[in-house]
Amino acid sequence: MNVTLTMAWRNLWRNGRRTWLTIAAMIFTNVLLVFLISLQLGMYDTMIENSLRAFSGQMQVQREGYLDEPRMRETIAGSSAITAMLREQLGIESITQRAQGFALASSQERSFGIQLIGVEPAYEPLVSSLPGLLGEGRWLSDSNAEEIVLGRVLARNLQVQLGDEITLLGSGADGSFAAGLATVVGILDTGLPDADRSIAQLPLGTFQSIFSMPDQAHALVFEFPDLNQVPARKSQVETLLSKKQLLAQFQLAVHDWDALQPGLRQAIMSDMVSAWFMYGILIIVVSLSVMNTQLMSVLERTREFGIMLALGIKPGRLGRLVLLETLIMSLLGMFIGIFIGYLLVAWFAHTGFTFAGMAEAAAKYNMDEYMYPQASLLSLFWGPGTVFIGGMLAAIYPALKLQRMHPIEAMRAV
Amino acid sequence: MASVSCKDLCKTFSQGDTTITGLDKVSLEIERGSFLCLSGPSGSGKTTLLNAIGGLDQPDSGSISIGELRVDQMSKTELAEMRLHSIGFVFQAYNLIPVLSALENVEFVMQVQGVPAGQRRDKAMAILAEVGLAGMEQRLPAQLSGGQQQRVAVARAIVSEPALVLADEPTANLDSKTSAQLMDLFIELNQTRNITFIIATHDTRVMAYCRRLIRMVDGQIVGDDLQEPAAAAEPS
Amino acid sequence: MSLPLSAITTLAWRNLWRNHRRTLIILAAIVIGVWAMIFMNAMMRGMIDGMVDTGITMLPGHAQVHHRDYLDDPSVVNSIAALSPAAQQALENPDIEAWSARVRVPAIISSERDNRGVILLGVDPAQELGVGFDSTDLLSGRFLESVDDTGLVVGASLLEKLETVSGRRVVLMSQDPDNEVAERGFRIVGVYEADTDAQEERFVYAGRAVVQAMLKMGPEVSEIAIVGNGYRDLGAWLPELRAALTADYQVKDWRELDGYLEMAVNIQDGFVVILAVIIFVVLSFGLVNTMVMAVFERIREIGLMLALGMRPATILSQILLEGLILLSIGLLLGNGLAVLSILPLQSGIDLSGIADAAEMAGMATTLYPVLHINDMLLSSVVVLVLGLLSTLLPAWRASRFDPITALNKN
């Protein structure tokens, strides 16, 4: 074995307790970072997935400008043909048309102004998670059925039950008076207070006839098997639509989930930033611990270094020795930390992780009460890698101290 | 090389307010193959002179050459190179790297010198055998006696086949029998390999081994005598 | 032999600075750790306070009185006719800063271009200004002037959605107690801005008497929103009011009205301790290391002191004192740094770069860090107590050295 490496290794264990304490600090930090980062990344994925499944979908085609100001009249004409074409060309079924409009919903007892959503009964369940959250009754049967499903709280506020009729009044896409009738067939328990208070969905055909917008929709909503497909699919859809002259003719625009729910990425980014503030502090504190250990280990070996310098060994080589020692220590801290962290993540990925008060937070952010950390190369190495770099940087100071060491004075040191 | 020549060396140290004279116009010529002792009380400047010759300490003025090389004009890096390749050092006790075995201590210097890995081990084993440490190669310094540690230091000093070995109080921590054995080893190496030895000491038993004895007081050479070595170089 | 405290202190102090680099490095670690604990807590507090603030403005108030069926069925039929004299009396409590009796019904607002569902608030401007509406929120125009004011004050975002402008007429439509459609035209006289778009699109303000007339109801109201002096501890008025209400009415505080806010506040309180402990654990490795090193490089010296007859307890206290001095300096500097770094941020940190995310979390777009003396104390106590615990081990071991063995240690 290389003598320098041997020397570095043995030097570390000259004061085993100190070395282990320093490595333990790194291990503790690394385990914590691996776990928290895996938890965060796992949470983000679920958060994105759930949010998109419940509301916007991963991607939408809309009229230009509809995203900023959703006006009734900004419709996609001939939407069923476009949707059929897209389903065929993309080779997926999970594309659905939606329309959205405001109406006064009146039961026998009460009236409320609500946001009505027209959906395709056959395709909506492929895209959205809401149809699966029926607490009572059934899902919409046919595109032209005069049926409606309501959120739990909305149904209570309207004082309606399954089978009751609701009158809908509003103004149509063309500005005309819009009126319709629908029977409550299902009540949704989404667990999301906002959704339960406001959700009202009826078949697209019925919606179109009430609001005088035949074969028109406000959005085509896409769901792909994997979120990572979105960028490629977006340009594919844009190409398809422009080839068929639809993009320009109908002034259509394709929006990915980032544009549809800008708060999502921002929330993730800001959560990441504030979390990394804390991680950064931990890493600095650990690095200072490494610096202290290596400084001590250099100072107590002053005599020894003095002799080596006198023998003609250059200070640079001694500096590298100290860095090599730190490298071994940091590598040990990193791999043991990653290993234990991985076990912890694997365990909680299996059982799920939760804490007091999580259920309410989960409801607000549309998440599962249990969080499942997700081990990935990124989540395993991101934190520990930074700790590793921090530790190596911290060793520079003690290594530099060696460069200014004078052999004679060093040899005289006790 | 290895004829050492010093001219008008001066060196002062300041300690607090007072200035201490380390070397005061020291001039000295040492021929190749000498076995020379620098003696004198502590503070007389013998270690300072030794350090100046070894390039560990720069004189304030004057010149030092080893062979054709002007030591006083070399850069720090050149000095380190010179010490590594051309000069062997033996210091007082505790001058081994404590975490390396006897063999590795010798090997380490060779590794730094860039000796190929294959040659290192054989050469280190041979040198250790030569200084009488066969069978103890794997021991750590702490497992060796003071005399054995100094033998390892000698082995390390001569492994690169320097023409000059500088020793600073090499027997300071040794008993008289072990001192005698170490000096015998020095004499033997001096004769068989024609290595120049310069030894700084205030141990009279060590002085008795030298052919040339230089006495220093207050940074000046006050005596420079050739003498017949009292102890023979015969193997004991 | 036992030394007076002053002598021990001097010894401890000098020993601490024997190796000033090491002491400075561990000190830096303590200072950064303590600073981070307090700084992050201040940020977190600011965030939670912002959320609670926004939440309380949305509600509004720290507590609300309703008809017992109103929360399930927010209709004019579930109104408050008149409060008992005892309840009136309870509202006079000096700890109640303001209260506002409001009519609050779901309604539809229509401009020439669009319709939206909103909450119509019939308010007495004199009362409302201290509760749900702040005159500084007014973007243009004016707020209502009396209960009989026929104007309407709407949010900026709603105005945009309705594609109308200030000064135009809009129609509000709701239900009277007989389930008949009640509608009335209003002229928009004022536009306000709120922390979130959701808030701006939700509430429209009109004169209370005007709304009562429009809804064909008597002098009844839907809710009484009450503002106390601080959200954490509401004070005695809440139970008093609760006791004074008749069975038909109920009072709920903001925690009951918004469970999410309550949870956020509870999580924050737990967070202070968890954060302090996590940062401390990482810190403690370095601390123990430093103290162990400081003790073991002095083995001979300690052996000498023991041989000279110094009591083990004195050794123990001297080393603990070193730890205490180190921790105290660290705490002092850490707390000082925290105060210094938070003070310039008191005027608020602009979060408009992440406005959408802030809105998702129910926060305002300006974050005001809140430095609580209690957080500083708690973090400091955690560091001090755990820190002394971790110096206890090396100190105890040092006091138990055998003098002869220690003296002979190299």
PDB file of N, CA and C in Angstrom, chain A residues 273-345:
ATOM      1  N   VAL A 273     -35.569  26.362  -0.675  1.00  0.00           N
ATOM      2  CA  VAL A 273     -34.623  27.399  -0.251  1.00  0.00           C
ATOM      3  C   VAL A 273     -34.580  27.502   1.267  1.00  0.00           C
ATOM      4  N   SER A 274     -35.768  27.518   1.900  1.00  0.00           N
ATOM      5  CA  SER A 274     -35.738  27.700   3.348  1.00  0.00           C
ATOM      6  C   SER A 274     -35.176  26.453   4.018  1.00  0.00           C
ATOM      7  N   ALA A 275     -35.443  25.280   3.430  1.00  0.00           N
ATOM      8  CA  ALA A 275     -34.860  24.069   4.002  1.00  0.00           C
ATOM      9  C   ALA A 275     -33.347  24.095   3.866  1.00  0.00           C
ATOM     10  N   TRP A 276     -32.871  24.554   2.697  1.00  0.00           N
ATOM     11  CA  TRP A 276     -31.422  24.573   2.494  1.00  0.00           C
ATOM     12  C   TRP A 276     -30.727  25.604   3.353  1.00  0.00           C
ATOM     13  N   PHE A 277     -31.482  26.599   3.804  1.00  0.00           N
ATOM     14  CA  PHE A 277     -30.892  27.539   4.756  1.00  0.00           C
ATOM     15  C   PHE A 277     -30.470  26.770   6.009  1.00  0.00           C
ATOM     16  N   MET A 278     -31.396  25.936   6.490  1.00  0.00           N
ATOM     17  CA  MET A 278     -31.081  25.158   7.683  1.00  0.00           C
ATOM     18  C   MET A 278     -29.973  24.139   7.395  1.00  0.00           C
ATOM     19  N   TYR A 279     -30.090  23.461   6.249  1.00  0.00           N
ATOM     20  CA  TYR A 279     -29.049  22.485   5.911  1.00  0.00           C
ATOM     21  C   TYR A 279     -27.685  23.171   5.862  1.00  0.00           C
ATOM     22  N   GLY A 280     -27.678  24.362   5.256  1.00  0.00           N
ATOM     23  CA  GLY A 280     -26.428  25.105   5.130  1.00  0.00           C
ATOM     24  C   GLY A 280     -25.812  25.358   6.498  1.00  0.00           C
ATOM     25  N   ILE A 281     -26.655  25.755   7.458  1.00  0.00           N
ATOM     26  CA  ILE A 281     -26.162  26.010   8.804  1.00  0.00           C
ATOM     27  C   ILE A 281     -25.561  24.729   9.391  1.00  0.00           C
ATOM     28  N   LEU A 282     -26.285  23.628   9.249  1.00  0.00           N
ATOM     29  CA  LEU A 282     -25.783  22.359   9.783  1.00  0.00           C
ATOM     30  C   LEU A 282     -24.433  22.028   9.157  1.00  0.00           C
ATOM     31  N   ILE A 283     -24.346  22.255   7.840  1.00  0.00           N
ATOM     32  CA  ILE A 283     -23.113  21.904   7.142  1.00  0.00           C
ATOM     33  C   ILE A 283     -21.966  22.797   7.599  1.00  0.00           C
ATOM     34  N   ILE A 284     -22.265  24.082   7.807  1.00  0.00           N
ATOM     35  CA  ILE A 284     -21.213  24.981   8.291  1.00  0.00           C
ATOM     36  C   ILE A 284     -20.734  24.539   9.675  1.00  0.00           C
ATOM     37  N   VAL A 285     -21.700  24.199  10.538  1.00  0.00           N
ATOM     38  CA  VAL A 285     -21.331  23.797  11.898  1.00  0.00           C
ATOM     39  C   VAL A 285     -20.480  22.518  11.865  1.00  0.00           C
ATOM     40  N   VAL A 286     -20.894  21.557  11.038  1.00  0.00           N
ATOM     41  CA  VAL A 286     -20.102  20.329  10.923  1.00  0.00           C
ATOM     42  C   VAL A 286     -18.715  20.642  10.367  1.00  0.00           C
ATOM     43  N   SER A 287     -18.667  21.512   9.367  1.00  0.00           N
ATOM     44  CA  SER A 287     -17.383  21.829   8.749  1.00  0.00           C
ATOM     45  C   SER A 287     -16.450  22.480   9.773  1.00  0.00           C
ATOM     46  N   LEU A 288     -17.026  23.344  10.631  1.00  0.00           N
ATOM     47  CA  LEU A 288     -16.184  23.959  11.656  1.00  0.00           C
ATOM     48  C   LEU A 288     -15.643  22.892  12.596  1.00  0.00           C
ATOM     49  N   SER A 289     -16.452  21.893  12.847  1.00  0.00           N
ATOM     50  CA  SER A 289     -16.015  20.791  13.702  1.00  0.00           C
ATOM     51  C   SER A 289     -14.845  20.058  13.042  1.00  0.00           C
ATOM     52  N   VAL A 290     -14.959  19.821  11.732  1.00  0.00           N
ATOM     53  CA  VAL A 290     -13.874  19.182  10.997  1.00  0.00           C
ATOM     54  C   VAL A 290     -12.627  20.056  11.040  1.00  0.00           C
ATOM     55  N   MET A 291     -12.836  21.369  10.845  1.00  0.00           N
ATOM     56  CA  MET A 291     -11.711  22.290  10.842  1.00  0.00           C
ATOM     57  C   MET A 291     -10.978  22.215  12.175  1.00  0.00           C
ATOM     58  N   ASN A 292     -11.749  22.229  13.257  1.00  0.00           N
ATOM     59  CA  ASN A 292     -11.154  22.183  14.585  1.00  0.00           C
ATOM     60  C   ASN A 292     -10.347  20.906  14.789  1.00  0.00           C
ATOM     61  N   THR A 293     -10.937  19.789  14.413  1.00  0.00           N
ATOM     62  CA  THR A 293     -10.254  18.510  14.581  1.00  0.00           C
ATOM     63  C   THR A 293      -8.949  18.493  13.810  1.00  0.00           C
ATOM     64  N   GLN A 294      -8.986  18.931  12.563  1.00  0.00           N
ATOM     65  CA  GLN A 294      -7.788  18.869  11.741  1.00  0.00           C
ATOM     66  C   GLN A 294      -6.759  19.881  12.205  1.00  0.00           C
ATOM     67  N   LEU A 295      -7.227  21.029  12.681  1.00  0.00           N
ATOM     68  CA  LEU A 295      -6.291  22.021  13.195  1.00  0.00           C
ATOM     69  C   LEU A 295      -5.558  21.448  14.404  1.00  0.00           C
ATOM     70  N   MET A 296      -6.327  20.831  15.307  1.00  0.00           N
ATOM     71  CA  MET A 296      -5.720  20.219  16.489  1.00  0.00           C
ATOM     72  C   MET A 296      -4.726  19.154  16.072  1.00  0.00           C
ATOM     73  N   SER A 297      -5.143  18.346  15.123  1.00  0.00           N
ATOM     74  CA  SER A 297      -4.289  17.238  14.737  1.00  0.00           C
ATOM     75  C   SER A 297      -3.019  17.766  14.081  1.00  0.00           C
ATOM     76  N   VAL A 298      -3.090  18.892  13.397  1.00  0.00           N
ATOM     77  CA  VAL A 298      -1.887  19.485  12.820  1.00  0.00           C
ATOM     78  C   VAL A 298      -1.009  20.066  13.931  1.00  0.00           C
ATOM     79  N   LEU A 299      -1.636  20.799  14.841  1.00  0.00           N
ATOM     80  CA  LEU A 299      -0.856  21.475  15.879  1.00  0.00           C
ATOM     81  C   LEU A 299      -0.122  20.483  16.786  1.00  0.00           C
ATOM     82  N   GLU A 300      -0.814  19.377  17.111  1.00  0.00           N
ATOM     83  CA  GLU A 300      -0.149  18.454  18.016  1.00  0.00           C
ATOM     84  C   GLU A 300       0.927  17.634  17.301  1.00  0.00           C
ATOM     85  N   ARG A 301       0.992  17.725  16.000  1.00  0.00           N
ATOM     86  CA  ARG A 301       2.034  17.020  15.255  1.00  0.00           C
ATOM     87  C   ARG A 301       3.114  17.969  14.743  1.00  0.00           C
ATOM     88  N   THR A 302       3.125  19.179  15.296  1.00  0.00           N
ATOM     89  CA  THR A 302       4.057  20.187  14.807  1.00  0.00           C
ATOM     90  C   THR A 302       5.489  19.669  14.712  1.00  0.00           C
ATOM     91  N   ARG A 303       5.946  19.001  15.790  1.00  0.00           N
ATOM     92  CA  ARG A 303       7.305  18.470  15.836  1.00  0.00           C
ATOM     93  C   ARG A 303       7.567  17.517  14.687  1.00  0.00           C
ATOM     94  N   GLU A 304       6.593  16.620  14.534  1.00  0.00           N
ATOM     95  CA  GLU A 304       6.704  15.609  13.502  1.00  0.00           C
ATOM     96  C   GLU A 304       6.792  16.240  12.106  1.00  0.00           C
ATOM     97  N   PHE A 305       5.939  17.238  11.907  1.00  0.00           N
ATOM     98  CA  PHE A 305       5.972  17.919  10.609  1.00  0.00           C
ATOM     99  C   PHE A 305       7.287  18.645  10.427  1.00  0.00           C
ATOM    100  N   GLY A 306       7.812  19.202  11.537  1.00  0.00           N
ATOM    101  CA  GLY A 306       9.090  19.892  11.480  1.00  0.00           C
ATOM    102  C   GLY A 306      10.180  18.952  10.991  1.00  0.00           C
ATOM    103  N   ILE A 307      10.207  17.746  11.518  1.00  0.00           N
ATOM    104  CA  ILE A 307      11.230  16.779  11.105  1.00  0.00           C
ATOM    105  C   ILE A 307      11.074  16.442   9.623  1.00  0.00           C
ATOM    106  N   MET A 308       9.828  16.243   9.212  1.00  0.00           N
ATOM    107  CA  MET A 308       9.621  15.907   7.804  1.00  0.00           C
ATOM    108  C   MET A 308      10.073  17.050   6.903  1.00  0.00           C
ATOM    109  N   LEU A 309       9.781  18.287   7.347  1.00  0.00           N
ATOM    110  CA  LEU A 309      10.227  19.428   6.555  1.00  0.00           C
ATOM    111  C   LEU A 309      11.747  19.459   6.496  1.00  0.00           C
ATOM    112  N   ALA A 310      12.396  19.167   7.642  1.00  0.00           N
ATOM    113  CA  ALA A 310      13.853  19.180   7.684  1.00  0.00           C
ATOM    114  C   ALA A 310      14.430  18.117   6.773  1.00  0.00           C
ATOM    115  N   LEU A 311      13.728  17.014   6.658  1.00  0.00           N
ATOM    116  CA  LEU A 311      14.210  15.949   5.782  1.00  0.00           C
ATOM    117  C   LEU A 311      14.092  16.341   4.318  1.00  0.00           C
ATOM    118  N   GLY A 312      13.465  17.442   4.056  1.00  0.00           N
ATOM    119  CA  GLY A 312      13.367  17.905   2.680  1.00  0.00           C
ATOM    120  C   GLY A 312      12.032  17.595   2.048  1.00  0.00           C
ATOM    121  N   ILE A 313      11.055  17.183   2.895  1.00  0.00           N
ATOM    122  CA  ILE A 313       9.735  16.933   2.340  1.00  0.00           C
ATOM    123  C   ILE A 313       9.012  18.269   2.232  1.00  0.00           C
ATOM    124  N   LYS A 314       8.446  18.543   1.084  1.00  0.00           N
ATOM    125  CA  LYS A 314       7.910  19.878   0.845  1.00  0.00           C
ATOM    126  C   LYS A 314       6.586  20.076   1.584  1.00  0.00           C
ATOM    127  N   PRO A 315       6.351  21.317   2.037  1.00  0.00           N
ATOM    128  CA  PRO A 315       5.117  21.618   2.784  1.00  0.00           C
ATOM    129  C   PRO A 315       3.869  21.206   2.006  1.00  0.00           C
ATOM    130  N   GLY A 316       3.919  21.324   0.686  1.00  0.00           N
ATOM    131  CA  GLY A 316       2.766  20.967  -0.131  1.00  0.00           C
ATOM    132  C   GLY A 316       2.363  19.515   0.076  1.00  0.00           C
ATOM    133  N   ARG A 317       3.368  18.658   0.209  1.00  0.00           N
ATOM    134  CA  ARG A 317       3.072  17.258   0.402  1.00  0.00           C
ATOM    135  C   ARG A 317       2.443  17.017   1.770  1.00  0.00           C
ATOM    136  N   LEU A 318       2.913  17.776   2.762  1.00  0.00           N
ATOM    137  CA  LEU A 318       2.326  17.633   4.098  1.00  0.00           C
ATOM    138  C   LEU A 318       0.881  18.140   4.087  1.00  0.00           C
ATOM    139  N   GLY A 319       0.656  19.228   3.351  1.00  0.00           N
ATOM    140  CA  GLY A 319      -0.702  19.747   3.216  1.00  0.00           C
ATOM    141  C   GLY A 319      -1.602  18.693   2.582  1.00  0.00           C
ATOM    142  N   ARG A 320      -1.068  18.017   1.568  1.00  0.00           N
ATOM    143  CA  ARG A 320      -1.864  16.976   0.920  1.00  0.00           C
ATOM    144  C   ARG A 320      -2.148  15.828   1.871  1.00  0.00           C
ATOM    145  N   LEU A 321      -1.186  15.574   2.771  1.00  0.00           N
ATOM    146  CA  LEU A 321      -1.397  14.516   3.760  1.00  0.00           C
ATOM    147  C   LEU A 321      -2.606  14.855   4.638  1.00  0.00           C
ATOM    148  N   VAL A 322      -2.649  16.119   5.090  1.00  0.00           N
ATOM    149  CA  VAL A 322      -3.769  16.543   5.935  1.00  0.00           C
ATOM    150  C   VAL A 322      -5.081  16.465   5.154  1.00  0.00           C
ATOM    151  N   LEU A 323      -5.033  16.880   3.884  1.00  0.00           N
ATOM    152  CA  LEU A 323      -6.236  16.805   3.059  1.00  0.00           C
ATOM    153  C   LEU A 323      -6.650  15.351   2.849  1.00  0.00           C
ATOM    154  N   LEU A 324      -5.647  14.480   2.702  1.00  0.00           N
ATOM    155  CA  LEU A 324      -5.951  13.064   2.505  1.00  0.00           C
ATOM    156  C   LEU A 324      -6.629  12.491   3.750  1.00  0.00           C
ATOM    157  N   GLU A 325      -6.130  12.900   4.908  1.00  0.00           N
ATOM    158  CA  GLU A 325      -6.759  12.450   6.159  1.00  0.00           C
ATOM    159  C   GLU A 325      -8.210  12.908   6.221  1.00  0.00           C
ATOM    160  N   THR A 326      -8.422  14.182   5.870  1.00  0.00           N
ATOM    161  CA  THR A 326      -9.782  14.714   5.879  1.00  0.00           C
ATOM    162  C   THR A 326     -10.642  13.981   4.860  1.00  0.00           C
ATOM    163  N   LEU A 327     -10.022  13.681   3.721  1.00  0.00           N
ATOM    164  CA  LEU A 327     -10.759  12.974   2.670  1.00  0.00           C
ATOM    165  C   LEU A 327     -11.256  11.631   3.183  1.00  0.00           C
ATOM    166  N   ILE A 328     -10.362  10.897   3.854  1.00  0.00           N
ATOM    167  CA  ILE A 328     -10.762   9.579   4.379  1.00  0.00           C
ATOM    168  C   ILE A 328     -11.914   9.758   5.370  1.00  0.00           C
ATOM    169  N   MET A 329     -11.734  10.738   6.266  1.00  0.00           N
ATOM    170  CA  MET A 329     -12.745  10.976   7.296  1.00  0.00           C
ATOM    171  C   MET A 329     -14.077  11.353   6.650  1.00  0.00           C
ATOM    172  N   SER A 330     -14.020  12.264   5.678  1.00  0.00           N
ATOM    173  CA  SER A 330     -15.253  12.731   5.037  1.00  0.00           C
ATOM    174  C   SER A 330     -15.926  11.613   4.251  1.00  0.00           C
ATOM    175  N   LEU A 331     -15.084  10.779   3.598  1.00  0.00           N
ATOM    176  CA  LEU A 331     -15.665   9.669   2.836  1.00  0.00           C
ATOM    177  C   LEU A 331     -16.366   8.695   3.775  1.00  0.00           C
ATOM    178  N   LEU A 332     -15.697   8.396   4.906  1.00  0.00           N
ATOM    179  CA  LEU A 332     -16.323   7.506   5.891  1.00  0.00           C
ATOM    180  C   LEU A 332     -17.654   8.104   6.348  1.00  0.00           C
ATOM    181  N   GLY A 333     -17.604   9.395   6.712  1.00  0.00           N
ATOM    182  CA  GLY A 333     -18.817  10.070   7.184  1.00  0.00           C
ATOM    183  C   GLY A 333     -19.889  10.046   6.117  1.00  0.00           C
ATOM    184  N   MET A 334     -19.486  10.244   4.873  1.00  0.00           N
ATOM    185  CA  MET A 334     -20.459  10.310   3.787  1.00  0.00           C
ATOM    186  C   MET A 334     -21.093   8.945   3.546  1.00  0.00           C
ATOM    187  N   PHE A 335     -20.261   7.909   3.401  1.00  0.00           N
ATOM    188  CA  PHE A 335     -20.852   6.630   3.022  1.00  0.00           C
ATOM    189  C   PHE A 335     -21.618   5.964   4.164  1.00  0.00           C
ATOM    190  N   ILE A 336     -21.089   6.081   5.373  1.00  0.00           N
ATOM    191  CA  ILE A 336     -21.849   5.526   6.497  1.00  0.00           C
ATOM    192  C   ILE A 336     -23.165   6.298   6.639  1.00  0.00           C
ATOM    193  N   GLY A 337     -23.068   7.628   6.506  1.00  0.00           N
ATOM    194  CA  GLY A 337     -24.260   8.466   6.612  1.00  0.00           C
ATOM    195  C   GLY A 337     -25.290   8.118   5.548  1.00  0.00           C
ATOM    196  N   ILE A 338     -24.817   7.960   4.309  1.00  0.00           N
ATOM    197  CA  ILE A 338     -25.737   7.631   3.218  1.00  0.00           C
ATOM    198  C   ILE A 338     -26.359   6.257   3.463  1.00  0.00           C
ATOM    199  N   PHE A 339     -25.528   5.326   3.940  1.00  0.00           N
ATOM    200  CA  PHE A 339     -26.024   3.974   4.170  1.00  0.00           C
ATOM    201  C   PHE A 339     -27.133   3.973   5.223  1.00  0.00           C
ATOM    202  N   ILE A 340     -26.854   4.587   6.379  1.00  0.00           N
ATOM    203  CA  ILE A 340     -27.871   4.620   7.438  1.00  0.00           C
ATOM    204  C   ILE A 340     -29.088   5.420   6.968  1.00  0.00           C
ATOM    205  N   GLY A 341     -28.803   6.548   6.307  1.00  0.00           N
ATOM    206  CA  GLY A 341     -29.891   7.378   5.786  1.00  0.00           C
ATOM    207  C   GLY A 341     -30.761   6.592   4.819  1.00  0.00           C
ATOM    208  N   TYR A 342     -30.100   5.795   3.980  1.00  0.00           N
ATOM    209  CA  TYR A 342     -30.847   5.015   3.002  1.00  0.00           C
ATOM    210  C   TYR A 342     -31.748   3.998   3.702  1.00  0.00           C
ATOM    211  N   LEU A 343     -31.199   3.335   4.742  1.00  0.00           N
ATOM    212  CA  LEU A 343     -32.009   2.370   5.483  1.00  0.00           C
ATOM    213  C   LEU A 343     -33.242   3.058   6.073  1.00  0.00           C
ATOM    214  N   LEU A 344     -33.005   4.235   6.642  1.00  0.00           N
ATOM    215  CA  LEU A 344     -34.098   4.987   7.261  1.00  0.00           C
ATOM    216  C   LEU A 344     -35.155   5.345   6.220  1.00  0.00           C
ATOM    217  N   VAL A 345     -34.675   5.829   5.075  1.00  0.00           N
ATOM    218  CA  VAL A 345     -35.591   6.209   4.001  1.00  0.00           C
ATOM    219  C   VAL A 345     -36.358   4.979   3.508  1.00  0.00           C
TER     220      VAL A 345
END
